[in-house]
Amino acid sequence: MFYRTSGQFKTSYESDQALFPIKQDMVLLVVILATMYVIFPMFASEFTYKALLVPVLIYSLASLGLNILTGYAGQLSLGTAGFMGVGAYACYKITTIFPEMNIVIALFLSGFFSAAVGVAFGLPSLRIKGFYLAIATLASQFFLVWLFEKWAWLYNYNASGAIEVRTMDIFGLVVTGPNASPMVQYYFVLGIVSVVTFAMINLTRGRYGRTWKAVRDMDIAAELVGINLMRAKLSAFAVSSYIVGIAGALMVFFWKGAAEPNLFDIPMSFQIVFIAIIGGLGSVMGNFLGAILIVALPVVLNLLPEILGISIGSATMEHVNVMVVGSLIIMFLIVEPHGLARFWALIREKLIIWPFPH
Amino acid sequence: METLYTVLIDPFVQMVEVPDFFLQVLWEGLVSGVLYSLIALGFVLIFKSSRIFNFAQGIMVVFAALSLVGLHSFLVPYVGNEFVAAAIAMPLTLGIMYALAMGVERMVLRPLVGQPDIILFMATIGITMFLIGFGEFVFGGENKVMITEALGIPTGAIEFEPFGGFLLMEEKDVFAVVMAIILVISLLVFLNKSAMGRAIRALGDDHTAALSVGISLSTIWVLVWFIAGVIALATGIVWGARAGVSFALEVIAYKALPVLMLGGLESVSGAIIGGIAIGLLEKVFEIYWGQPLFGGNTETWFAFIFALIVLLFRPQGLFGEKIIERV
């Protein structure tokens, strides 16, 4: 009923390949964007911004980056957090070296540093495949975190060894540092995530996306039909690390406010891999669904006993929380290994033909 | 010039000039290498028989050690004797590891049969998270001391004086090495001589063929996970005796990963040789190159980078099966 497609005819290839083949998809997206941009800020408290909205957006972005590499180009990476760290430290250095620079420009510049590092660590992918490559990406993870600790120049020789974000503004509006309002930060992150997501949807639909998918499905076959494997794989590493780097910079500058090297340690890498897989590999929307589940679920679980009026020690709660998240992940993998995006695709298919079964 | 000297000449001069210290470094490296081998062995067994990259091996080490210590401290007031309590706790822990193997097979592996590798890999990370939460929930998150004495592990130290120098070997390290050797030999005998062991190897060679000659997949999987659990327990005991039992032990699982890269994911001998090689090299590198040049703590990444370089020349690891790709 809501998704009836009758009467929507495609008369040209262009309209067949359009971003929204069905009008209702566009309506849905407009509704979602309106909710994000207008409705949420009307009701959200500071806690909601800091614990739910901003983290979900940032993790979605990081997962989107990983999904480009793993879901589209088929190269499993376990070093995402390390590349996020590169982005964050690069942004930190850029803003200290050029204090006058607009933070937006600094953000997009810092992505290039993580992209370069990503390409360097992506080079082995030309020789190594599958799990061997996954372990090889762990090399970047451990090496980078070690570097963040040992290379004092990166954190301006601070005694604490951590980077702290100073107050910065855009045209008089404070966006980072302790004085920034959470709503402004939320809008900032939302804007950047929207722009990058839009760019990625179109990139993955286009020439590069198709090349990556061909490599993912069978790289030898892709090579035989004339795809340059080196260029395809390294471009996937570059684009992926670029986005991941921006996500890392956003995380430190617009959410955490400060970062120690161990923030970018391996648990975060795994968390992002989880988001990408639970959300659905090879899907842009899946990242957002996965992030909502993985990031928001623990927060909600933590609040649950309070709402139900049960008093449990916070340490016990923490442990039960980890247990529940672990078993939920296994459950989701069993129920729908292709992720939440596939779930939505099935629902959408059913809606289109509703009320008929076939 | 000076840098070149510190990189290329000075370390070797030191090795020759202070041979007893060099021997000490080698010994330490050997001990940790043996333990890396043990963990890698757990990985390899499960990978061979089910193509599952079992990330949970690290937490299984922690969980086994925690169970043993927890049960022991629970039993001591009832039994009154440390040694008897340990003697009861040991088979009980083995029982827990068996129950864990059963549970994993029933609830995780069976519903996921035939899924892509990455999904199974993620499922084992799910198991890891569950076990972390469960272990902390039941036994508490604080550090514990391994019941070294109750298990009859010697705690003294042996001193040698080679080249007129001084070499200290802790007896529990010697015990660890001896136990690892015994474990590996019995495992190899089991894999090569017993019917069950042959079934495991058959499953590793060809799933469908093994099924068609009547090998039960679920029995073998439970068995393999149980063996991995026993290896985890052994690793937990010896590593716990060295560094205490805590969830920080989990990180040694990461140490086993470059061993797997180096040795090859399917190779038992690769796991053993790779583990010892990495243990030795990373210790030597840390002492003679890492500390003077990079400010130390290079052990976190050296093994990975080393394995990565080796892999660039042999993409399937030193002992892995040749990768044949067809379109």
XYZ file of C-alpha atoms in Angstrom:
685
model
C 0.000 0.000 0.000
C 2.648 2.470 1.071
C 5.119 1.092 -1.362
C 2.890 0.528 -4.346
C 4.951 0.848 -7.509
C 2.155 0.766 -10.025
C 2.087 3.772 -12.282
C 5.814 4.485 -11.918
C 7.179 3.769 -15.361
C 10.772 3.890 -16.441
C 11.097 5.180 -19.955
C 14.845 5.694 -20.169
C 18.001 4.033 -18.894
C 18.684 7.136 -16.895
C 15.504 6.862 -14.887
C 16.091 3.137 -14.453
C 19.482 3.787 -12.905
C 18.315 6.749 -10.841
C 19.230 7.136 -7.208
C 15.657 6.397 -6.161
C 14.034 3.897 -8.511
C 10.835 4.134 -6.473
C 9.357 7.430 -5.374
C 8.537 6.147 -1.897
C 12.245 5.581 -1.147
C 12.837 9.259 -1.596
C 9.900 10.156 0.635
C 11.268 7.840 3.303
C 14.696 9.420 3.086
C 13.229 12.903 3.357
C 11.308 11.810 6.447
C 14.467 10.356 8.012
C 16.515 13.456 7.230
C 13.772 15.693 8.584
C 13.757 13.648 11.771
C 17.514 13.926 12.084
C 17.731 17.626 11.298
C 14.544 18.979 12.857
C 12.713 16.592 15.162
C 15.645 15.171 17.172
C 17.165 18.554 18.083
C 13.755 19.669 19.321
C 13.624 16.972 21.987
C 17.181 15.787 22.586
C 18.870 16.472 25.905
C 22.602 16.893 26.367
C 22.878 13.246 27.398
C 21.109 12.093 24.258
C 23.520 14.062 22.091
C 26.632 12.886 23.863
C 25.693 9.263 24.455
C 23.470 8.382 21.535
C 23.173 10.677 18.545
C 26.732 11.841 17.982
C 28.367 8.434 18.691
C 25.947 6.649 16.398
C 26.727 9.078 13.587
C 30.478 8.858 14.052
C 30.514 5.081 14.294
C 28.290 4.891 11.219
C 30.805 6.956 9.317
C 33.720 4.783 10.441
C 31.778 1.682 9.548
C 30.929 3.173 6.168
C 34.642 3.541 5.566
C 35.292 -0.041 6.552
C 32.373 -1.202 4.436
C 33.921 0.363 1.347
C 36.952 -1.821 1.923
C 35.383 -5.009 3.262
C 31.869 -4.948 1.871
C 32.582 -3.508 -1.564
C 36.180 -4.429 -2.311
C 36.252 -7.637 -0.262
C 39.424 -6.913 1.722
C 38.853 -7.789 5.368
C 40.485 -5.227 7.624
C 40.860 -5.349 11.391
C 42.897 -2.165 11.683
C 40.150 0.440 11.407
C 40.763 2.058 14.780
C 44.415 2.646 13.927
C 43.435 4.604 10.823
C 40.904 6.558 12.844
C 43.782 7.450 15.125
C 45.839 8.664 12.165
C 42.990 10.948 11.151
C 42.581 12.282 14.671
C 46.289 12.933 15.232
C 46.662 14.466 11.772
C 43.783 16.835 12.453
C 45.299 17.705 15.808
C 48.672 18.498 14.267
C 47.124 20.512 11.441
C 45.109 22.638 13.833
C 48.155 23.296 16.012
C 50.452 24.130 13.105
C 47.851 26.297 11.353
C 45.733 27.657 14.215
C 43.835 29.988 11.880
C 42.638 27.232 9.608
C 38.959 26.466 9.397
C 38.219 23.198 11.186
C 36.237 21.858 8.214
C 39.242 22.209 5.942
C 41.476 20.671 8.575
C 39.114 17.699 8.860
C 39.048 17.022 5.162
C 42.826 17.465 4.932
C 43.477 15.047 7.765
C 41.643 12.391 5.801
C 44.447 12.482 3.244
C 46.999 11.475 5.858
C 45.027 8.442 6.932
C 44.441 7.617 3.267
C 48.202 7.636 2.663
C 48.839 5.409 5.655
C 45.984 3.175 4.548
C 47.481 2.745 1.096
C 50.866 1.907 2.621
C 49.348 -0.812 4.778
C 47.130 -1.880 1.900
C 50.102 -2.775 -0.273
C 50.354 -6.333 1.133
C 46.790 -6.947 -0.070
C 48.229 -7.363 -3.538
C 49.962 -10.528 -2.362
C 48.003 -11.702 0.639
C 44.353 -12.664 0.793
C 41.626 -13.663 3.207
C 42.459 -14.227 6.836
C 46.165 -13.743 6.236
C 45.353 -10.214 5.100
C 43.060 -9.677 8.079
C 45.910 -10.527 10.424
C 48.256 -8.385 8.363
C 45.980 -5.386 8.901
C 46.327 -6.019 12.616
C 49.986 -5.147 12.104
C 48.920 -1.592 11.252
C 46.670 -1.548 14.285
C 49.415 -2.439 16.760
C 52.119 -0.449 15.049
C 50.077 2.748 14.828
C 48.936 2.660 18.445
C 52.540 2.108 19.488
C 53.560 5.060 17.324
C 50.942 7.325 18.912
C 52.483 6.522 22.276
C 56.137 6.835 21.380
C 56.278 9.705 18.904
C 56.000 12.684 21.213
C 55.847 15.174 18.316
C 52.370 13.863 17.541
C 50.926 15.048 20.820
C 53.024 18.224 21.032
C 55.257 16.786 23.795
C 52.399 16.913 26.309
C 53.282 15.512 29.700
C 50.080 13.478 29.730
C 50.721 11.887 26.344
C 47.142 12.641 25.358
C 45.778 15.090 22.823
C 43.317 17.670 23.998
C 41.080 19.684 21.737
C 41.185 23.425 22.234
C 38.222 25.695 21.645
C 37.728 26.503 17.984
C 35.018 28.384 16.203
C 33.621 28.812 12.723
C 32.572 32.403 12.032
C 32.147 33.041 15.727
C 30.222 29.852 16.488
C 32.101 27.666 18.974
C 32.215 24.124 17.610
C 34.914 22.286 19.562
C 36.318 22.278 23.043
C 34.540 22.131 26.381
C 32.418 25.234 25.731
C 30.788 24.036 22.530
C 27.111 23.315 22.745
C 26.217 19.659 22.021
C 23.567 20.717 19.552
C 26.030 22.656 17.428
C 28.405 19.703 17.467
C 25.579 17.372 16.519
C 24.630 19.526 13.533
C 28.249 19.738 12.489
C 28.753 15.966 12.623
C 25.411 15.361 10.960
C 26.308 17.712 8.131
C 29.644 16.045 7.465
C 28.190 12.548 7.713
C 25.422 13.500 5.279
C 27.868 14.904 2.748
C 30.220 11.924 2.925
C 27.377 9.418 2.794
C 25.906 11.117 -0.257
C 29.293 11.044 -1.972
C 29.780 7.387 -1.109
C 26.348 6.296 -2.330
C 27.223 7.745 -5.692
C 30.785 6.479 -5.703
C 29.699 2.919 -5.010
C 27.082 3.101 -7.764
C 29.555 4.311 -10.280
C 32.617 3.027 -12.050
C 34.757 2.596 -8.951
C 32.038 0.824 -7.007
C 31.544 -1.652 -9.794
C 35.259 -2.280 -10.087
C 35.445 -2.957 -6.365
C 32.515 -5.335 -6.464
C 34.091 -7.256 -9.316
C 37.306 -7.590 -7.296
C 35.356 -8.691 -4.241
C 33.433 -11.377 -6.073
C 36.498 -12.930 -7.676
C 39.689 -11.035 -8.107
C 41.286 -13.293 -10.688
C 38.193 -13.105 -12.883
C 38.163 -9.347 -12.439
C 41.777 -9.188 -13.558
C 40.958 -11.286 -16.607
C 38.249 -8.893 -17.751
C 40.758 -6.083 -17.656
C 40.453 -4.537 -14.207
C 43.685 -3.244 -12.798
C 43.764 -5.080 -9.468
C 46.405 -2.891 -7.954
C 44.519 0.270 -8.713
C 41.192 -1.188 -7.578
C 42.475 -2.515 -4.265
C 44.602 0.489 -3.406
C 41.839 2.922 -4.323
C 39.537 0.995 -2.006
C 42.120 1.257 0.764
C 42.564 4.962 0.086
C 38.872 5.873 0.042
C 38.162 3.653 3.015
C 40.955 5.067 5.145
C 40.053 8.597 4.101
C 36.538 8.222 5.497
C 37.744 6.324 8.526
C 40.289 9.060 9.210
C 37.600 11.744 9.086
C 35.487 9.651 11.445
C 38.435 9.426 13.835
C 39.004 13.176 13.733
C 35.299 13.790 14.306
C 35.343 11.393 17.211
C 38.110 13.237 19.015
C 37.150 16.784 18.068
C 33.381 16.670 18.288
C 32.655 13.936 20.746
C 35.413 12.898 23.152
C 37.230 16.221 23.334
C 40.471 14.441 24.236
C 42.120 11.169 23.315
C 44.808 8.836 24.558
C 46.504 6.380 22.229
C 44.704 3.402 23.713
C 41.367 4.857 22.610
C 42.325 3.618 19.157
C 43.131 0.141 20.375
C 41.808 -3.092 19.013
C 38.392 -3.281 20.758
C 37.232 -0.291 18.751
C 38.371 -1.939 15.526
C 36.269 -4.957 16.350
C 33.317 -2.828 17.310
C 33.398 -1.213 13.893
C 33.719 -4.559 12.149
C 30.676 -5.669 14.097
C 28.712 -2.635 13.002
C 29.598 -3.281 9.373
C 28.689 -6.959 9.547
C 25.533 -6.705 11.660
C 24.451 -3.812 9.462
C 25.212 -5.631 6.273
C 28.345 -5.841 4.151
C 28.096 -4.073 0.832
C 25.389 -1.677 1.893
C 25.564 1.988 2.797
C 22.399 2.066 4.838
C 23.406 -1.005 6.817
C 26.145 0.953 8.562
C 23.612 3.262 10.137
C 21.329 0.428 11.197
C 24.288 -1.494 12.613
C 25.585 1.544 14.481
C 22.179 2.170 16.002
C 22.162 -1.403 17.262
C 25.759 -1.764 18.445
C 26.319 1.719 19.863
C 22.893 2.502 21.218
C 22.076 -0.934 22.587
C 24.586 -0.889 25.481
C 23.458 2.608 26.446
C 19.839 1.530 26.500
C 20.702 -1.706 28.317
C 22.472 0.331 30.964
C 19.375 2.422 31.517
C 17.024 -0.525 31.521
C 17.256 -1.640 35.182
C 16.733 1.932 36.312
C 13.569 2.171 34.259
C 12.340 -1.193 35.516
C 13.159 -0.215 39.069
C 15.703 -2.982 39.698
C 18.889 -1.997 41.476
C 21.964 -3.787 40.176
C 25.541 -2.806 40.883
C 27.076 -0.924 37.977
C 29.939 -3.427 37.700
C 27.537 -6.356 37.480
C 25.499 -4.430 34.948
C 28.606 -3.875 32.862
C 29.357 -7.609 32.811
C 25.808 -8.626 31.995
C 25.838 -5.978 29.304
C 28.886 -7.459 27.571
C 27.325 -10.898 27.816
C 24.050 -9.755 26.315
C 25.730 -7.877 23.475
C 27.917 -10.916 22.720
C 24.980 -13.289 22.560
C 22.893 -10.823 20.559
C 25.656 -10.617 17.991
C 25.692 -14.392 17.653
C 21.915 -14.416 17.443
C 21.869 -11.787 14.712
C 24.486 -13.671 12.741
C 22.376 -16.823 12.962
C 19.086 -15.158 12.105
C 20.317 -12.946 9.283
C 23.968 -13.379 8.282
C 23.594 -10.742 5.591
C 22.804 -8.087 8.103
C 20.096 -5.647 8.919
C 20.230 -4.101 5.450
C 19.032 -7.396 4.002
C 16.322 -7.420 6.647
C 15.091 -4.068 5.425
C 15.313 -5.203 1.806
C 13.047 -8.156 2.591
C 10.568 -5.937 4.395
C 10.566 -3.495 1.500
C 9.941 -6.282 -0.997
C 7.011 -7.515 1.052
C 5.633 -3.990 1.322
C 5.773 -3.466 -2.426
C 3.598 -6.493 -3.189
C 1.424 -6.173 -0.101
C -1.349 -7.344 0.401
C -0.523 -10.174 -1.998
C 1.880 -12.907 -0.892
C 3.765 -13.100 -4.216
C 77.052 6.727 10.668
C 76.408 6.406 14.345
C 72.874 5.150 13.686
C 74.217 2.591 11.263
C 76.638 1.455 13.919
C 73.847 1.009 16.509
C 71.733 -0.856 13.972
C 74.258 -3.099 12.321
C 77.260 -3.656 14.553
C 76.657 -2.776 18.168
C 73.958 -5.414 18.893
C 76.165 -8.230 17.644
C 79.168 -6.946 19.547
C 77.068 -7.014 22.694
C 75.827 -10.520 21.967
C 79.373 -11.796 21.697
C 80.793 -9.767 24.560
C 78.099 -10.647 27.088
C 77.158 -14.174 26.051
C 75.480 -15.113 29.318
C 73.028 -12.229 29.004
C 72.384 -13.242 25.403
C 71.610 -16.755 26.566
C 69.235 -15.363 29.180
C 67.429 -13.378 26.495
C 67.200 -16.460 24.291
C 65.808 -18.501 27.159
C 63.124 -15.918 27.943
C 62.248 -15.772 24.262
C 62.062 -19.543 24.062
C 59.651 -19.754 26.985
C 57.246 -17.174 25.592
C 57.677 -18.711 22.150
C 56.582 -22.088 23.467
C 53.470 -20.496 24.913
C 52.698 -18.693 21.648
C 53.012 -22.067 19.951
C 50.498 -23.574 22.332
C 47.895 -20.915 21.630
C 48.552 -21.070 17.901
C 48.087 -24.824 18.105
C 44.580 -24.331 19.461
C 43.827 -22.022 16.522
C 45.260 -24.432 13.970
C 43.336 -27.456 15.227
C 40.012 -25.668 14.952
C 40.876 -24.051 11.630
C 41.976 -27.355 10.123
C 38.859 -29.226 11.055
C 36.210 -26.587 10.507
C 37.693 -23.620 8.594
C 36.764 -21.439 11.550
C 39.220 -18.795 12.554
C 38.625 -19.131 16.271
C 39.271 -15.788 17.808
C 37.925 -17.020 21.145
C 41.084 -19.063 21.824
C 42.576 -16.211 23.827
C 39.585 -15.788 26.090
C 39.341 -19.552 26.461
C 42.805 -19.421 28.027
C 41.593 -16.822 30.512
C 38.331 -18.588 31.126
C 39.997 -21.953 31.780
C 42.517 -20.437 34.174
C 39.807 -18.449 35.957
C 37.623 -21.525 36.322
C 40.484 -23.482 37.810
C 41.430 -20.791 40.293
C 37.812 -19.981 41.094
C 36.840 -23.602 41.684
C 39.940 -24.147 43.769
C 39.266 -21.234 46.080
C 35.640 -22.368 46.301
C 36.632 -25.919 47.228
C 39.408 -25.236 49.735
C 37.057 -24.449 52.684
C 35.108 -27.655 52.062
C 38.004 -30.009 51.532
C 40.429 -28.333 53.872
C 43.471 -29.364 51.890
C 44.996 -27.280 49.109
C 46.261 -30.240 47.138
C 43.064 -32.254 47.313
C 41.091 -29.202 46.271
C 43.373 -28.749 43.269
C 43.007 -32.416 42.428
C 39.211 -32.018 42.383
C 39.210 -28.631 40.654
C 41.299 -29.889 37.747
C 38.849 -32.492 36.377
C 35.968 -30.129 37.105
C 37.634 -27.457 34.967
C 38.106 -29.989 32.200
C 34.393 -30.733 32.517
C 33.624 -27.024 32.153
C 35.762 -26.837 29.023
C 33.884 -29.846 27.633
C 30.553 -28.212 28.421
C 31.797 -25.063 26.711
C 32.763 -27.057 23.610
C 29.319 -28.678 23.558
C 27.587 -25.355 24.026
C 29.562 -23.653 21.273
C 28.883 -26.487 18.863
C 25.160 -26.660 19.625
C 24.324 -23.011 19.857
C 26.766 -21.281 17.556
C 28.388 -23.598 15.044
C 25.498 -25.840 14.125
C 23.125 -23.021 13.118
C 25.918 -21.345 11.194
C 27.097 -24.310 9.115
C 27.931 -23.311 5.573
C 28.051 -19.567 6.206
C 30.941 -17.505 4.815
C 34.191 -17.581 6.791
C 33.878 -14.013 7.958
C 30.492 -14.667 9.586
C 31.920 -17.586 11.554
C 34.898 -15.469 12.512
C 32.559 -12.763 13.789
C 30.598 -15.379 15.710
C 33.767 -16.384 17.558
C 34.270 -12.740 18.496
C 30.713 -12.842 19.793
C 31.711 -15.877 21.866
C 34.718 -13.911 23.111
C 32.521 -11.057 24.300
C 30.096 -13.443 25.927
C 32.879 -15.247 27.779
C 34.431 -11.969 28.932
C 31.108 -10.867 30.371
C 30.336 -14.279 31.814
C 33.794 -14.730 33.329
C 33.738 -11.324 34.988
C 30.191 -11.900 36.145
C 30.981 -15.221 37.814
C 34.574 -14.830 38.967
C 34.912 -11.067 39.242
C 37.197 -8.874 37.183
C 40.094 -8.554 39.623
C 43.467 -10.219 39.155
C 44.019 -13.628 40.686
C 47.050 -15.678 41.568
C 47.521 -18.995 39.842
C 47.493 -21.899 42.321
C 51.029 -22.795 41.388
C 51.974 -24.664 44.542
C 48.753 -26.614 44.941
C 49.235 -27.964 41.429
C 52.719 -29.080 42.330
C 54.537 -26.751 39.970
C 58.049 -26.015 41.258
C 58.735 -22.370 41.983
C 62.450 -22.218 42.579
C 65.128 -21.122 40.166
C 68.096 -22.884 38.646
C 71.341 -21.024 38.130
C 73.971 -21.816 35.563
C 77.322 -20.272 34.983
C 78.092 -20.549 31.300
C 81.149 -18.698 29.952
C 81.894 -17.606 33.503
C 78.681 -15.610 33.452
C 75.312 -16.046 35.036
C 72.101 -17.595 33.712
C 68.890 -17.835 35.702
C 66.131 -20.246 34.751
C 62.932 -20.215 36.736
C 61.739 -23.717 37.454
C 58.181 -22.927 36.451
C 59.469 -21.852 33.048
C 61.283 -25.151 32.721
C 58.072 -26.834 33.766
C 56.174 -24.850 31.140
C 58.526 -25.906 28.376
C 58.495 -29.547 29.456
C 54.738 -29.597 29.741
C 54.317 -27.953 26.350
C 56.589 -30.549 24.764
C 54.653 -33.403 26.388
C 51.358 -31.866 25.302
C 52.498 -31.385 21.728
C 53.892 -34.900 21.450
C 50.753 -36.493 22.854
C 48.661 -34.363 20.537
C 50.696 -35.419 17.525
C 50.413 -39.078 18.556
C 46.678 -38.640 18.999
C 46.256 -36.973 15.616
C 48.342 -39.521 13.772
C 47.574 -42.815 15.497
C 44.083 -42.790 16.963
C 40.908 -43.224 14.917
C 39.455 -39.965 16.219
C 42.623 -38.095 15.379
C 42.588 -39.454 11.861
C 38.960 -38.382 11.557
C 39.976 -34.845 12.494
C 42.662 -34.802 9.835
C 40.294 -36.311 7.282
C 37.823 -33.538 7.981
C 40.583 -31.034 7.482
C 41.489 -32.513 4.113
C 38.027 -32.720 2.616
C 34.781 -32.045 4.396
C 32.417 -33.793 2.016
C 34.577 -36.861 1.549
C 34.961 -37.223 5.305
C 31.214 -36.967 5.793
C 30.546 -39.554 3.121
C 32.707 -42.176 4.853
C 30.666 -41.730 7.989
C 32.625 -39.277 10.100
C 30.273 -37.370 12.359
C 30.794 -33.659 11.978
C 29.291 -32.617 15.286
C 31.243 -35.200 17.328
C 34.491 -34.083 15.781
C 33.730 -30.412 16.295
C 32.952 -30.944 19.961
C 36.133 -32.973 20.280
C 38.247 -30.350 18.531
C 36.871 -27.526 20.622
C 37.458 -29.626 23.724
C 41.077 -30.244 22.749
C 41.435 -26.530 22.134
C 39.976 -26.041 25.604
C 42.529 -28.420 27.144
C 45.333 -26.587 25.382
C 43.834 -23.343 26.654
C 43.848 -24.698 30.192
C 47.485 -25.762 29.915
C 48.428 -22.365 28.512
C 46.399 -20.647 31.208
C 48.177 -22.543 33.966
C 51.709 -21.872 32.793
C 51.089 -18.290 31.690
C 49.064 -17.616 34.826
C 51.980 -18.905 36.916
C 54.231 -16.350 35.203
C 51.993 -13.297 35.123
C 48.889 -13.915 37.247
C 45.401 -14.654 36.030
C 43.523 -11.675 34.666
C 41.645 -10.632 31.594
C 44.803 -8.957 30.363
C 45.911 -12.493 29.481
C 43.546 -12.257 26.553
C 46.038 -10.155 24.644
C 48.329 -13.152 24.262
C 45.788 -14.378 21.741
C 46.891 -11.508 19.520
C 50.430 -12.751 19.891
C 49.425 -16.058 18.392
C 48.095 -14.415 15.231
C 51.445 -13.533 13.650
C 52.561 -17.035 14.571
C 49.689 -18.320 12.473
C 50.611 -16.035 9.609
C 54.184 -17.189 9.764
C 53.487 -20.884 10.174
C 50.429 -21.158 7.986
C 46.864 -21.525 9.183
C 46.643 -25.282 8.587
C 50.011 -26.470 9.763
C 50.567 -27.997 13.199
C 54.328 -28.021 12.798
C 54.147 -24.480 11.440
C 52.428 -23.344 14.626
C 55.140 -24.880 16.795
C 58.132 -23.681 14.794
C 56.564 -20.299 14.063
C 55.755 -19.753 17.710
C 59.267 -20.477 18.892
C 60.789 -18.395 16.092
C 58.632 -15.402 16.898
C 59.188 -15.728 20.630
C 62.970 -15.759 20.156
C 63.132 -13.031 17.525
C 60.853 -10.571 19.233
C 62.787 -10.860 22.488
C 66.143 -10.430 20.787
C 64.848 -7.526 18.715
C 63.349 -5.815 21.747
C 66.544 -6.066 23.817
C 69.165 -5.313 21.170
C 67.325 -3.048 18.723
C 63.978 -2.020 20.182
C 65.143 -0.471 23.421
C 68.153 1.477 22.165
C 66.534 2.655 18.923
C 62.775 2.873 19.343
C 62.277 3.471 23.043
C 61.159 -0.070 23.810
C 57.847 -1.887 23.914
C 58.342 -3.030 20.328
C 57.000 -6.470 21.264
C 53.454 -5.308 20.517
C 54.066 -4.981 16.804
C 57.388 -6.624 15.909
C 55.891 -10.082 15.373
C 53.212 -8.699 13.070
C 55.588 -6.707 10.921
C 58.016 -9.628 10.768
C 55.276 -12.033 9.738
C 54.015 -9.501 7.213
C 57.431 -9.312 5.556
C 57.714 -13.094 5.434
C 54.207 -13.289 3.993
C 55.113 -10.946 1.167
C 57.433 -13.660 -0.075
C 55.323 -16.676 0.870
C 51.640 -15.656 0.887
C 50.500 -18.911 2.518
C 52.990 -18.810 5.377
C 56.080 -20.942 5.778
C 54.274 -24.261 6.143
C 50.779 -23.520 4.876
C 49.151 -25.382 2.039
C 49.870 -24.007 -1.374
C 47.064 -21.689 -2.408
C 45.736 -22.710 -5.782
C 43.355 -20.243 -7.333
C 40.922 -21.074 -10.071
C 38.413 -18.914 -11.825
